[in-house]
mmCIF file of C-alpha atoms and ligand atoms in Angstrom:
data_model
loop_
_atom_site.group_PDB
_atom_site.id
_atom_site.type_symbol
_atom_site.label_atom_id
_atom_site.label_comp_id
_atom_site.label_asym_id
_atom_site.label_seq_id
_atom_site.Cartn_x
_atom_site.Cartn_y
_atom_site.Cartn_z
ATOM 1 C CA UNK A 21 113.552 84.085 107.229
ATOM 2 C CA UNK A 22 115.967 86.414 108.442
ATOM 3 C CA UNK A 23 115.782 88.682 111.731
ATOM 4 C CA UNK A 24 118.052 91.136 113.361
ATOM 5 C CA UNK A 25 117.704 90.033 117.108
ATOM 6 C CA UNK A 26 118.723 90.827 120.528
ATOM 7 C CA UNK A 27 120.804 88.211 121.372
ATOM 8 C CA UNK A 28 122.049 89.962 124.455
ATOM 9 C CA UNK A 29 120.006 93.032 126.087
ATOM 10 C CA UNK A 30 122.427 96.450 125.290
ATOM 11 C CA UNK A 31 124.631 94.287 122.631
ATOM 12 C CA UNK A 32 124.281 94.850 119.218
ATOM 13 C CA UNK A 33 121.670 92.636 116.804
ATOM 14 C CA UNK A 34 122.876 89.522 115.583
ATOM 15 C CA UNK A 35 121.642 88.400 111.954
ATOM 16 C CA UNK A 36 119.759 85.283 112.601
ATOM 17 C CA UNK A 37 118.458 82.986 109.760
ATOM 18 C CA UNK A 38 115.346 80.780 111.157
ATOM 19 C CA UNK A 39 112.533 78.420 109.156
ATOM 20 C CA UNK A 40 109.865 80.530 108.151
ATOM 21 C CA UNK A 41 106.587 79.752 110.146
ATOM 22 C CA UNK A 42 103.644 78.844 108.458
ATOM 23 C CA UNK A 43 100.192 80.287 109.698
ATOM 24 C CA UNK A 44 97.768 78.226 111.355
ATOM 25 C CA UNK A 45 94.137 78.835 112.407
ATOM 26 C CA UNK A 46 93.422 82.710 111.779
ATOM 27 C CA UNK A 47 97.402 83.313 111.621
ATOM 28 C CA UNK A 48 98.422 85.666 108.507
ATOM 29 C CA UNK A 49 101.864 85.509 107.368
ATOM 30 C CA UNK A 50 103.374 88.957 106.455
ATOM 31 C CA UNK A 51 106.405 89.481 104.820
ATOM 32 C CA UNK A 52 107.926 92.896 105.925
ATOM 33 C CA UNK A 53 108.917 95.461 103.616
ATOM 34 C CA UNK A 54 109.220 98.211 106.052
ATOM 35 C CA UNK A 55 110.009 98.348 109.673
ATOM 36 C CA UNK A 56 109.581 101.650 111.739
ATOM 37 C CA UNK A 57 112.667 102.085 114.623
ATOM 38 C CA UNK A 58 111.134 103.172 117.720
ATOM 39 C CA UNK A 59 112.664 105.275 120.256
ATOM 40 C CA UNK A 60 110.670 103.100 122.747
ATOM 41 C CA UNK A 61 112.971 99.700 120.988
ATOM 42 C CA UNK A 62 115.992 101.530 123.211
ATOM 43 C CA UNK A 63 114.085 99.962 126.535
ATOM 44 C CA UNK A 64 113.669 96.796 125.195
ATOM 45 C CA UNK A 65 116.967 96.443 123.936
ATOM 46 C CA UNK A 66 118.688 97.699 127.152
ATOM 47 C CA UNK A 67 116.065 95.276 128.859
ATOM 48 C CA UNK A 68 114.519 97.945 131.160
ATOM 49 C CA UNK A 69 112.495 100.799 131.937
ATOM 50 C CA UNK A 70 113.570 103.276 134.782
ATOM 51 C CA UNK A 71 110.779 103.391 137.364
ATOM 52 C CA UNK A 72 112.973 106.342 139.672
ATOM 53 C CA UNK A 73 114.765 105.640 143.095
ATOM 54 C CA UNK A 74 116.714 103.273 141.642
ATOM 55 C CA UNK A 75 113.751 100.786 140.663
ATOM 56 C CA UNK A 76 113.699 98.840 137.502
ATOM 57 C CA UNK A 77 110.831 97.458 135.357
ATOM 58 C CA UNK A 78 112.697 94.755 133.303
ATOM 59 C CA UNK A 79 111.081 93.550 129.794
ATOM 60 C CA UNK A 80 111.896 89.739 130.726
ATOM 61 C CA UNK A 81 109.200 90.010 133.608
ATOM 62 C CA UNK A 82 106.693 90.145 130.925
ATOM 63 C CA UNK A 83 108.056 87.522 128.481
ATOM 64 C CA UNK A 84 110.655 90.034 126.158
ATOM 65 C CA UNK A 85 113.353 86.994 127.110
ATOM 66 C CA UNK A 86 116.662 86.830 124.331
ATOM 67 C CA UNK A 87 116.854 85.895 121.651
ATOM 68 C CA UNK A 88 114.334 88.723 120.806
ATOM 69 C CA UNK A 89 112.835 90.363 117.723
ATOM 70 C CA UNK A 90 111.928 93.999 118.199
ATOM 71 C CA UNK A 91 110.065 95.771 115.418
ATOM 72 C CA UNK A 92 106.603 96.695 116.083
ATOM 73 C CA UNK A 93 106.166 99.414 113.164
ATOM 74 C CA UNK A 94 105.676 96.745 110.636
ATOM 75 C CA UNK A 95 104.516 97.546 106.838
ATOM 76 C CA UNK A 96 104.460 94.097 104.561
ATOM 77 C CA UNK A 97 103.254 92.323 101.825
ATOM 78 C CA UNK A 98 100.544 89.562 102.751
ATOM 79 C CA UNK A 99 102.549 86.372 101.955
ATOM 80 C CA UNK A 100 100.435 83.085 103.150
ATOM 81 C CA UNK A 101 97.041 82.964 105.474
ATOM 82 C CA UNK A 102 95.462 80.444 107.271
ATOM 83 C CA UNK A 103 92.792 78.421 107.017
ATOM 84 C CA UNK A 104 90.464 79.912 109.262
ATOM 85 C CA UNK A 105 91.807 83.662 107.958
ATOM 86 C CA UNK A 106 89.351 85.665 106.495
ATOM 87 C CA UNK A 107 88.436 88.653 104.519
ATOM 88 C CA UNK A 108 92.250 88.990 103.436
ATOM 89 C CA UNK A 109 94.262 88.292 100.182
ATOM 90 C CA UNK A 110 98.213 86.417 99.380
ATOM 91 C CA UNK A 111 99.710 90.110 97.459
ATOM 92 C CA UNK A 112 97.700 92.711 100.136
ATOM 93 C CA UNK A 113 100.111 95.271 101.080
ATOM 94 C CA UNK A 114 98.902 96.524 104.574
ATOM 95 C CA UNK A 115 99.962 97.845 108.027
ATOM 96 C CA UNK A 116 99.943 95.596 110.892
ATOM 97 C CA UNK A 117 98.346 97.098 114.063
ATOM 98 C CA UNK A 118 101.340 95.749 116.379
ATOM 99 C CA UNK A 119 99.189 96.240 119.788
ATOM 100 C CA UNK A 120 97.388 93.486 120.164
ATOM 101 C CA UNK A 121 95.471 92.052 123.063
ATOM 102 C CA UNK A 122 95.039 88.535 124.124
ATOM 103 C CA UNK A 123 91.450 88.075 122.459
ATOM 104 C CA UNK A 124 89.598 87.426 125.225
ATOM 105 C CA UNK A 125 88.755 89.984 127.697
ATOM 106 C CA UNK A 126 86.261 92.715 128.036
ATOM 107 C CA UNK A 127 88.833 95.106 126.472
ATOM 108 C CA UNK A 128 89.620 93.639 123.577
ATOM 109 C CA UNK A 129 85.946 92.704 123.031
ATOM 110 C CA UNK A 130 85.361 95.694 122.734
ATOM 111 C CA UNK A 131 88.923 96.497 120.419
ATOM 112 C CA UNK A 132 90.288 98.622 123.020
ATOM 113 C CA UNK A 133 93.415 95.853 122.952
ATOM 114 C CA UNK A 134 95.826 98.730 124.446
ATOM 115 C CA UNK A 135 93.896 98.674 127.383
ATOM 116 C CA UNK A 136 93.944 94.465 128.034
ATOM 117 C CA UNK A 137 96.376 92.986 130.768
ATOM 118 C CA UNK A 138 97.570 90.471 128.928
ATOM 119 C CA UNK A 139 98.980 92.055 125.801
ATOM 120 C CA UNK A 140 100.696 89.835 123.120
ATOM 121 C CA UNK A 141 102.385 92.852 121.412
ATOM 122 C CA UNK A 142 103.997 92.326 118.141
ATOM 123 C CA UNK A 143 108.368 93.198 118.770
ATOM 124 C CA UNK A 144 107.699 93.760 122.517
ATOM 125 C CA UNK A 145 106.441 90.782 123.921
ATOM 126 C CA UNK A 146 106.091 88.627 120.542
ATOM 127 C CA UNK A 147 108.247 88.375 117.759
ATOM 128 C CA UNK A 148 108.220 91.590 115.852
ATOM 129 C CA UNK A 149 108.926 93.422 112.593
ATOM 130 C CA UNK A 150 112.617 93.707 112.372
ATOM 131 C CA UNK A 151 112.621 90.503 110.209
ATOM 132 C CA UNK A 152 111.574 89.724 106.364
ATOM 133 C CA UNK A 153 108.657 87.810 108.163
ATOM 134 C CA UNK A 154 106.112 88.467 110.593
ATOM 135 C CA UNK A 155 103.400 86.378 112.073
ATOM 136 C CA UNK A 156 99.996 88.562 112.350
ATOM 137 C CA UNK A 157 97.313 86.484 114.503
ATOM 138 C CA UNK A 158 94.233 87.644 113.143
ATOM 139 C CA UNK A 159 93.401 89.641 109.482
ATOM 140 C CA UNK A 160 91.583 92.262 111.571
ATOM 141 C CA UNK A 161 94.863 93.933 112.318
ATOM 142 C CA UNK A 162 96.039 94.555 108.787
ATOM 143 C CA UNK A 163 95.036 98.065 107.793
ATOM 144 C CA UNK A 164 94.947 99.146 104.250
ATOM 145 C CA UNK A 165 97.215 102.197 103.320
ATOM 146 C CA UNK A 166 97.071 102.872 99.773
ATOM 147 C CA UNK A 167 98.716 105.817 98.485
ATOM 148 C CA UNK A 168 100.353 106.220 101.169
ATOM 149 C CA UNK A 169 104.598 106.092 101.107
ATOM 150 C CA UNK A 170 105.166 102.206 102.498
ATOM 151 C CA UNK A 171 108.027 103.826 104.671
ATOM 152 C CA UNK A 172 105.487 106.587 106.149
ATOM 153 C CA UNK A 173 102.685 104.766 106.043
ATOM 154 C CA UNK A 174 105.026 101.552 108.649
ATOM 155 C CA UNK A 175 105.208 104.685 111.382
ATOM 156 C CA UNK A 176 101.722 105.362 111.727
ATOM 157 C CA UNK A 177 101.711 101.587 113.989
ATOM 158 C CA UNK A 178 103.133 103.169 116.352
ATOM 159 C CA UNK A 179 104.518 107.005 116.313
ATOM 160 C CA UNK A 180 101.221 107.850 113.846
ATOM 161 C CA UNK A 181 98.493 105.932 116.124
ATOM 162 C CA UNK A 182 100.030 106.995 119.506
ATOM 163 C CA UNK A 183 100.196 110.884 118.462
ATOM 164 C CA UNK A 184 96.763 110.428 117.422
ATOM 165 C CA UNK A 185 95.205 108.624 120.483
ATOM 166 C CA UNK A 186 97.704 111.465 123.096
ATOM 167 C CA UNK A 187 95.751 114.435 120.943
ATOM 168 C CA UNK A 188 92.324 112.419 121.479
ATOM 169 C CA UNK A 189 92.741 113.180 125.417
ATOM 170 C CA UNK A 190 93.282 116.608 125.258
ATOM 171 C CA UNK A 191 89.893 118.998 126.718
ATOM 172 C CA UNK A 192 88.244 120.800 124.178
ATOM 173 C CA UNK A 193 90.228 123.435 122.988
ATOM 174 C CA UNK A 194 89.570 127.124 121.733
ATOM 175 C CA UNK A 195 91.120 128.715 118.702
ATOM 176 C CA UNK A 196 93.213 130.574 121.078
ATOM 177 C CA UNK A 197 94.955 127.788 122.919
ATOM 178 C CA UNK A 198 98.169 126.878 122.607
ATOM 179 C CA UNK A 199 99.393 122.931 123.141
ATOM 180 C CA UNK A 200 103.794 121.950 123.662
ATOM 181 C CA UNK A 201 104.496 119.345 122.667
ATOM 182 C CA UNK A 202 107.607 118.606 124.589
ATOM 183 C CA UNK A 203 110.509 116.114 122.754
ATOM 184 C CA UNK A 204 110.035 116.219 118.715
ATOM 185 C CA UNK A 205 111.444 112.913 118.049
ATOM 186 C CA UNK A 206 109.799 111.039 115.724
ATOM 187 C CA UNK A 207 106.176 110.841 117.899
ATOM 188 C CA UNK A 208 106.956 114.093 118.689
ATOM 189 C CA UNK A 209 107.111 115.573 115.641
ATOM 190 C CA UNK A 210 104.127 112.765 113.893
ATOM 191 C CA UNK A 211 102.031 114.745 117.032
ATOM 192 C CA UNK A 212 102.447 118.020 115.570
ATOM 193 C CA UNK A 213 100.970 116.921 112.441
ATOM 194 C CA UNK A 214 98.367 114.905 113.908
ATOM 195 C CA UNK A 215 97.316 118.880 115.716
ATOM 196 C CA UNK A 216 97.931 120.728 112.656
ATOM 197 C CA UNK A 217 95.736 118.020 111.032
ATOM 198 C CA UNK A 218 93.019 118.414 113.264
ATOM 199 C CA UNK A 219 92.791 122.365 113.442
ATOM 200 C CA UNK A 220 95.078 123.340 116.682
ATOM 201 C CA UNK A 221 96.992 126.219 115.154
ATOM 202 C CA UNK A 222 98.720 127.452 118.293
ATOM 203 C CA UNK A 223 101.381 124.260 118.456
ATOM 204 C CA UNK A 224 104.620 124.941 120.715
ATOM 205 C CA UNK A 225 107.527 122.494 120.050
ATOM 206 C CA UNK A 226 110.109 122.298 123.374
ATOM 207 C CA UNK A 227 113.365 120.536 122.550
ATOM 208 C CA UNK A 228 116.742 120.863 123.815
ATOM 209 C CA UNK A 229 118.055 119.799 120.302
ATOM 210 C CA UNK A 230 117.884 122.809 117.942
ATOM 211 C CA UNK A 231 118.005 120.604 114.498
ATOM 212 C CA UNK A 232 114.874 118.659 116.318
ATOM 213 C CA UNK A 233 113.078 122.126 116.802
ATOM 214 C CA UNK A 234 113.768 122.985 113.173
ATOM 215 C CA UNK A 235 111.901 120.138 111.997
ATOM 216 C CA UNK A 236 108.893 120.632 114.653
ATOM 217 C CA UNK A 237 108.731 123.809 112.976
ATOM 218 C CA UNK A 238 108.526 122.349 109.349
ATOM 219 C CA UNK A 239 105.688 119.958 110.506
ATOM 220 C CA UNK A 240 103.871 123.028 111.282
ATOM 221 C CA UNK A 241 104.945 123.996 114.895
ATOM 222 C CA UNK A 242 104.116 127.949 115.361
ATOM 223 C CA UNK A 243 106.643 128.855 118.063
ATOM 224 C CA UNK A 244 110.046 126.437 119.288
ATOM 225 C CA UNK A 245 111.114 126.623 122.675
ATOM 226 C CA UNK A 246 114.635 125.060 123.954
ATOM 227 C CA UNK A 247 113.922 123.612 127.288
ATOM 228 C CA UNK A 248 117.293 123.672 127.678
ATOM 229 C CA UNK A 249 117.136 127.325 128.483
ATOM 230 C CA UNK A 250 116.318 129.067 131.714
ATOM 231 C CA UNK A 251 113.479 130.540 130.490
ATOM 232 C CA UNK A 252 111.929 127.829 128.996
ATOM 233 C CA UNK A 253 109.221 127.931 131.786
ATOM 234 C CA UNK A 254 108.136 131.602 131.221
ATOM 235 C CA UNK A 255 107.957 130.853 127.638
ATOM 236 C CA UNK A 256 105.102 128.053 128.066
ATOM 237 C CA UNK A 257 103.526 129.602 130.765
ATOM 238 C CA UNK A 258 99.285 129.519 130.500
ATOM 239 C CA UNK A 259 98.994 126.981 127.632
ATOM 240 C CA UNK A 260 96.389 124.439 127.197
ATOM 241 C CA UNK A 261 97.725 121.475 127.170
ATOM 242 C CA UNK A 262 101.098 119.410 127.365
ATOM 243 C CA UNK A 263 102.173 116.387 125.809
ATOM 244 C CA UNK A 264 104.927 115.103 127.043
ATOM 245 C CA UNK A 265 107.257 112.575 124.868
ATOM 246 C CA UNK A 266 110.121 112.659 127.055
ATOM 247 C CA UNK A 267 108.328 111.746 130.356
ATOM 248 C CA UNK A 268 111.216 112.535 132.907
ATOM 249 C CA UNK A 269 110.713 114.819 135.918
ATOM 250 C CA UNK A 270 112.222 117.743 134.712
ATOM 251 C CA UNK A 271 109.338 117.983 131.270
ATOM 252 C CA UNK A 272 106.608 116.744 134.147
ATOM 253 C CA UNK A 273 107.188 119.550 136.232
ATOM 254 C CA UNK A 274 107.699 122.174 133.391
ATOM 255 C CA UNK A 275 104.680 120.622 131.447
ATOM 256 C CA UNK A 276 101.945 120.554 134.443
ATOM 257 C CA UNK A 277 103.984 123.682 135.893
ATOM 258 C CA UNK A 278 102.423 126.022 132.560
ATOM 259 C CA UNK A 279 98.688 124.430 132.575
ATOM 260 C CA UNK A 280 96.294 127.185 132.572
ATOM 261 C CA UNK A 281 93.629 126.479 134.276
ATOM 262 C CA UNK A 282 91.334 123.250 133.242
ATOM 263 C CA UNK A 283 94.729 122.079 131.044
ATOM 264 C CA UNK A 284 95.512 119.332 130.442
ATOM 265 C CA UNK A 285 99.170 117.050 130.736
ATOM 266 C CA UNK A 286 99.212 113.935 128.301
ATOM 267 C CA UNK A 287 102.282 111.787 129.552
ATOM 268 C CA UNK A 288 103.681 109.324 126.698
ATOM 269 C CA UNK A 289 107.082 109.330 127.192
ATOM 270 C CA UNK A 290 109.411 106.205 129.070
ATOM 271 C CA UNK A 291 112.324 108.143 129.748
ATOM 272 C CA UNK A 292 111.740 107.349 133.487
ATOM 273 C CA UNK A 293 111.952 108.761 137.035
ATOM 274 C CA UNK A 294 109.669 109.458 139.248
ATOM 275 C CA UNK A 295 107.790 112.727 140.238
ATOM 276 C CA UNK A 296 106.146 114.277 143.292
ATOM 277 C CA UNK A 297 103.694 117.183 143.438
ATOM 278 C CA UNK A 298 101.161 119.250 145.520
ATOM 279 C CA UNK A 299 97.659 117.780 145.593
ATOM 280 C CA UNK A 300 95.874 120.891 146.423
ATOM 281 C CA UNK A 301 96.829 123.059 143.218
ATOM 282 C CA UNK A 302 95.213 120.070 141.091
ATOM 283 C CA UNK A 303 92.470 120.682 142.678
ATOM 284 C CA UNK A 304 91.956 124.163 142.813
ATOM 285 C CA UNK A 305 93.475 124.381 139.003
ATOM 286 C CA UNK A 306 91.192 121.780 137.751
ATOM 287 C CA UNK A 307 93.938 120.601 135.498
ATOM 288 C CA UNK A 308 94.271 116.865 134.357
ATOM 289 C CA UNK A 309 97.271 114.677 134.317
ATOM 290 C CA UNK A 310 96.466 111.675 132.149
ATOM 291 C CA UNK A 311 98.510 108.741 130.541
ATOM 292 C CA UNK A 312 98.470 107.680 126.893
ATOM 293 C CA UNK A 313 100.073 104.494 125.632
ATOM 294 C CA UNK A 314 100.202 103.867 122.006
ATOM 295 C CA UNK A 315 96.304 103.566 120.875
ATOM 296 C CA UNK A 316 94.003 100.861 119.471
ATOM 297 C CA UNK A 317 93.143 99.161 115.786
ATOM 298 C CA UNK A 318 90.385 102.634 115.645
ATOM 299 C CA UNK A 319 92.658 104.866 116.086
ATOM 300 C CA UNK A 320 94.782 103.701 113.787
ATOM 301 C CA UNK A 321 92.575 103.475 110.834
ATOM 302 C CA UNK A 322 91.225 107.265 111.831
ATOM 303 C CA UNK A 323 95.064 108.429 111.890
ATOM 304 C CA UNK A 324 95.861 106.523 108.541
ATOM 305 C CA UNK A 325 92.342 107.763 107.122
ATOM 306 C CA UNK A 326 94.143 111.518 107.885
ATOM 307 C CA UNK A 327 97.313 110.203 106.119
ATOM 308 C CA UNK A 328 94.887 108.852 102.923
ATOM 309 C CA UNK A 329 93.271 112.096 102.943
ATOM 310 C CA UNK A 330 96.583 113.977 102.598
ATOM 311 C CA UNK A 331 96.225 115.849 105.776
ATOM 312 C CA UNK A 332 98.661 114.556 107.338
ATOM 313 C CA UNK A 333 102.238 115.738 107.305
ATOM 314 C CA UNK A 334 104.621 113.444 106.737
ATOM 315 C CA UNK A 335 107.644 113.667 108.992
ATOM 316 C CA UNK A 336 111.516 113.364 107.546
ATOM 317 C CA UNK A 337 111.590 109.533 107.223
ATOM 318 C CA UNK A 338 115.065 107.965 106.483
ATOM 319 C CA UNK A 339 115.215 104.666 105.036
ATOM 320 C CA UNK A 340 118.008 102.555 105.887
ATOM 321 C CA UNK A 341 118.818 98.537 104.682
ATOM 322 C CA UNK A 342 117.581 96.204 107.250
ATOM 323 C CA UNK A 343 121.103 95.293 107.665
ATOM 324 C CA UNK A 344 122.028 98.608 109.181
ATOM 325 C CA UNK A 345 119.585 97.793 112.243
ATOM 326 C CA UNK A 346 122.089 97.569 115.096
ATOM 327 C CA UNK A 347 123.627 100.961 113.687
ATOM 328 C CA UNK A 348 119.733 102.504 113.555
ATOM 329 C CA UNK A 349 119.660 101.379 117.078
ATOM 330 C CA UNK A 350 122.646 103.233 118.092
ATOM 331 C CA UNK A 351 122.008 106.495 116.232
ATOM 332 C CA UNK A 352 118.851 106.817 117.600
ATOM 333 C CA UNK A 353 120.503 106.163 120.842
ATOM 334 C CA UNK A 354 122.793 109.334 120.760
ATOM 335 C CA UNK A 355 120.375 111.634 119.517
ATOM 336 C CA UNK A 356 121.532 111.553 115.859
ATOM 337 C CA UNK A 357 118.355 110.746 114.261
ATOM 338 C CA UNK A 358 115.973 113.406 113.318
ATOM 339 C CA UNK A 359 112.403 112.133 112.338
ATOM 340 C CA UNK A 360 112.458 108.400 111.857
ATOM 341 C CA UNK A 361 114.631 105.919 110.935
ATOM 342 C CA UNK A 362 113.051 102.857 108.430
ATOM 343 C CA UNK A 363 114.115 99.577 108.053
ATOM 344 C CA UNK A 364 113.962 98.569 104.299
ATOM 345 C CA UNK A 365 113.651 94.895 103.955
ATOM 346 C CA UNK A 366 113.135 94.548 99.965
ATOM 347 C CA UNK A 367 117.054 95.002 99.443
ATOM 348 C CA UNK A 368 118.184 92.885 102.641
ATOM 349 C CA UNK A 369 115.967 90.210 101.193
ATOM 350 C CA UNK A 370 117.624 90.027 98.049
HETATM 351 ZN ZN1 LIG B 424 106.973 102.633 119.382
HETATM 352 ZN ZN1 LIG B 425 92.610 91.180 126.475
#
């Protein structure tokens, strides 16, 4: 098989051709067709998160060591199973659900694998998708996606099911409220649709990146507001609910800052920092300030159910040969990518 690997974290991917693993026990073999590029691969491939104050969370502390494979929006074509996998077919064309707990505790007995402490997550801790194969460890994550684009259908493991589990923690809303969703990258803008989808008509996309807020507003958004402006905090000022894919100080502050009262602020973003604020005014504002990482094998099939249905806006999806990886990498990097960038892995193949 071939992968595109970090060899060295911040260097670009090397091409590496390895034997092909065979699948044992309840293993499936996938091979990859499609491969989502994450903003959140730009961590692992620098090899660290930004905790603020100068700390570091480094991706080697939890077993993301080089030579790596990154890649956890995977889309393939069911290529070998083993002998103790059931209920799945050699020529199934599925999604793999990349987040995957380690089996055994009460979390993941009960599927909520996001939640376990002991994650074995497909291109961050295990070898993922940016390679022609992929090593699934049970059938239960492959979700079915027909009629659904292959290259759309590879985002919804990750920007699709972590928009949809970030609008699942909002309060109930009223026709009248209005939810920002601050940074329209790719989960940015896959959030949008994911409210649009499920009736919020009052959807306020901040960006400092005008072509970004141009596409928010093609997904649906109703109103754009550059955060780069001074006013930016006037503009948002009484809305229902933030979600924040940027997840620095500066959007915390301006995100809880505009909660009405009862709001709500859904962190997702890694950007990093750290952030300070009165303890009282949560209180006595009765907001909520509530994390959301990615989402679990439910959600998914819910937010690809939506995509099935054809309620689901598809955002601008660029397909690029799995050979242009490191380049992906560094596009996405310097802001030049709107929507999301796709590994294609039929042509690199061939
Ligand atoms: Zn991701
Ligand atoms: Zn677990």
């Amino acid at each position: 098989m071939i992968s595109y690997q970090i060899a060295e974290h911040g260097r670009p991917l090397q091409k590496v051709l390895s034997e092909t693993p065979k699948p044992q026990g309840t293993e499936v073999l996938v091979r990859v067709t499609r491969s989502g590029v994450c903003h959140s691969d730009l961590h692992i491939w620098d090899g660290y998160f930004d905790l603020g104050g100068g700390k570091r969370f480094y991706v080697k502390d939890r077993g993301c060591v080089p030579p790596f494979t990154m890649g956890h929006e995977p889309f393939g074509i069911v290529e070998a199973v083993g002998p103790r996998a059931k209920g799945v077919k050699v020529g199934q064309k599925r999604i793999v659900f990349p987040w995957i707990g380690c089996g055994q505790c009460a979390m993941c007995k009960d599927e909520l694998d996001n939640y376990c402490t002991a994650m074995r997550t497909i291109g961050v801790v295990k070898p993922g998708a940016y390679s022609t194969h992929l090593l699934v460890p049970h059938p239960k994550y492959l979700v079915d996606a027909k009629g659904i684009d292959e290259a759309f259908a590879a985002t919804l493991a990750c920007s699709g099911v972590t928009a949809y589990s970030a609008v699942r923690k909002l309060a109930k809303l009223t026709a009248r409220d209005s939810v920002a969703v601050i940074g329209c990258g790719g989960v940015g803008l896959a959030t949008i649709a994911v409210l649009r989808a499920t009736g919020v008509r009052n959807v306020i996309a901040c960006d400092i990146d005008a072509a970004k807020l141009e596409a928010a507003k093609k997904m649906g958004a109703k109103q754009t507001v550059n955060t780069g402006e001074p006013d930016a905090a006037k503009a948002l000022a009484g809305i229902a609910a933030a979600i924040d894919f940027v997840g620095m100080p500066a959007t915390a502050a301006l995100g809880i800052g505009a909660l009405r009262k009862g709001g709500r602020y859904v962190i997702c973003g890694l950007y990093g920092g750290e952030f300070t604020h009165p303890l009282p005014p949560i209180a006595q504002r009765a907001i909520g300030i509530i994390g959301s990482y990615v989402g679990n094998l439910q959600e998914l099939k819910e937010v690809v159910a939506l995509a099935k249905k054809k309620k689901l806006k598809a955002m601008p999806v660029a397909t690029r040969p799995a050979s242009d990886a490191a380049q992906a990498l560094e596009d996405l990097k310097s802001g030049r990518v709107v929507g999301r960038v796709v590994l294609d892995f039929e042509t690199a193949a061939a």
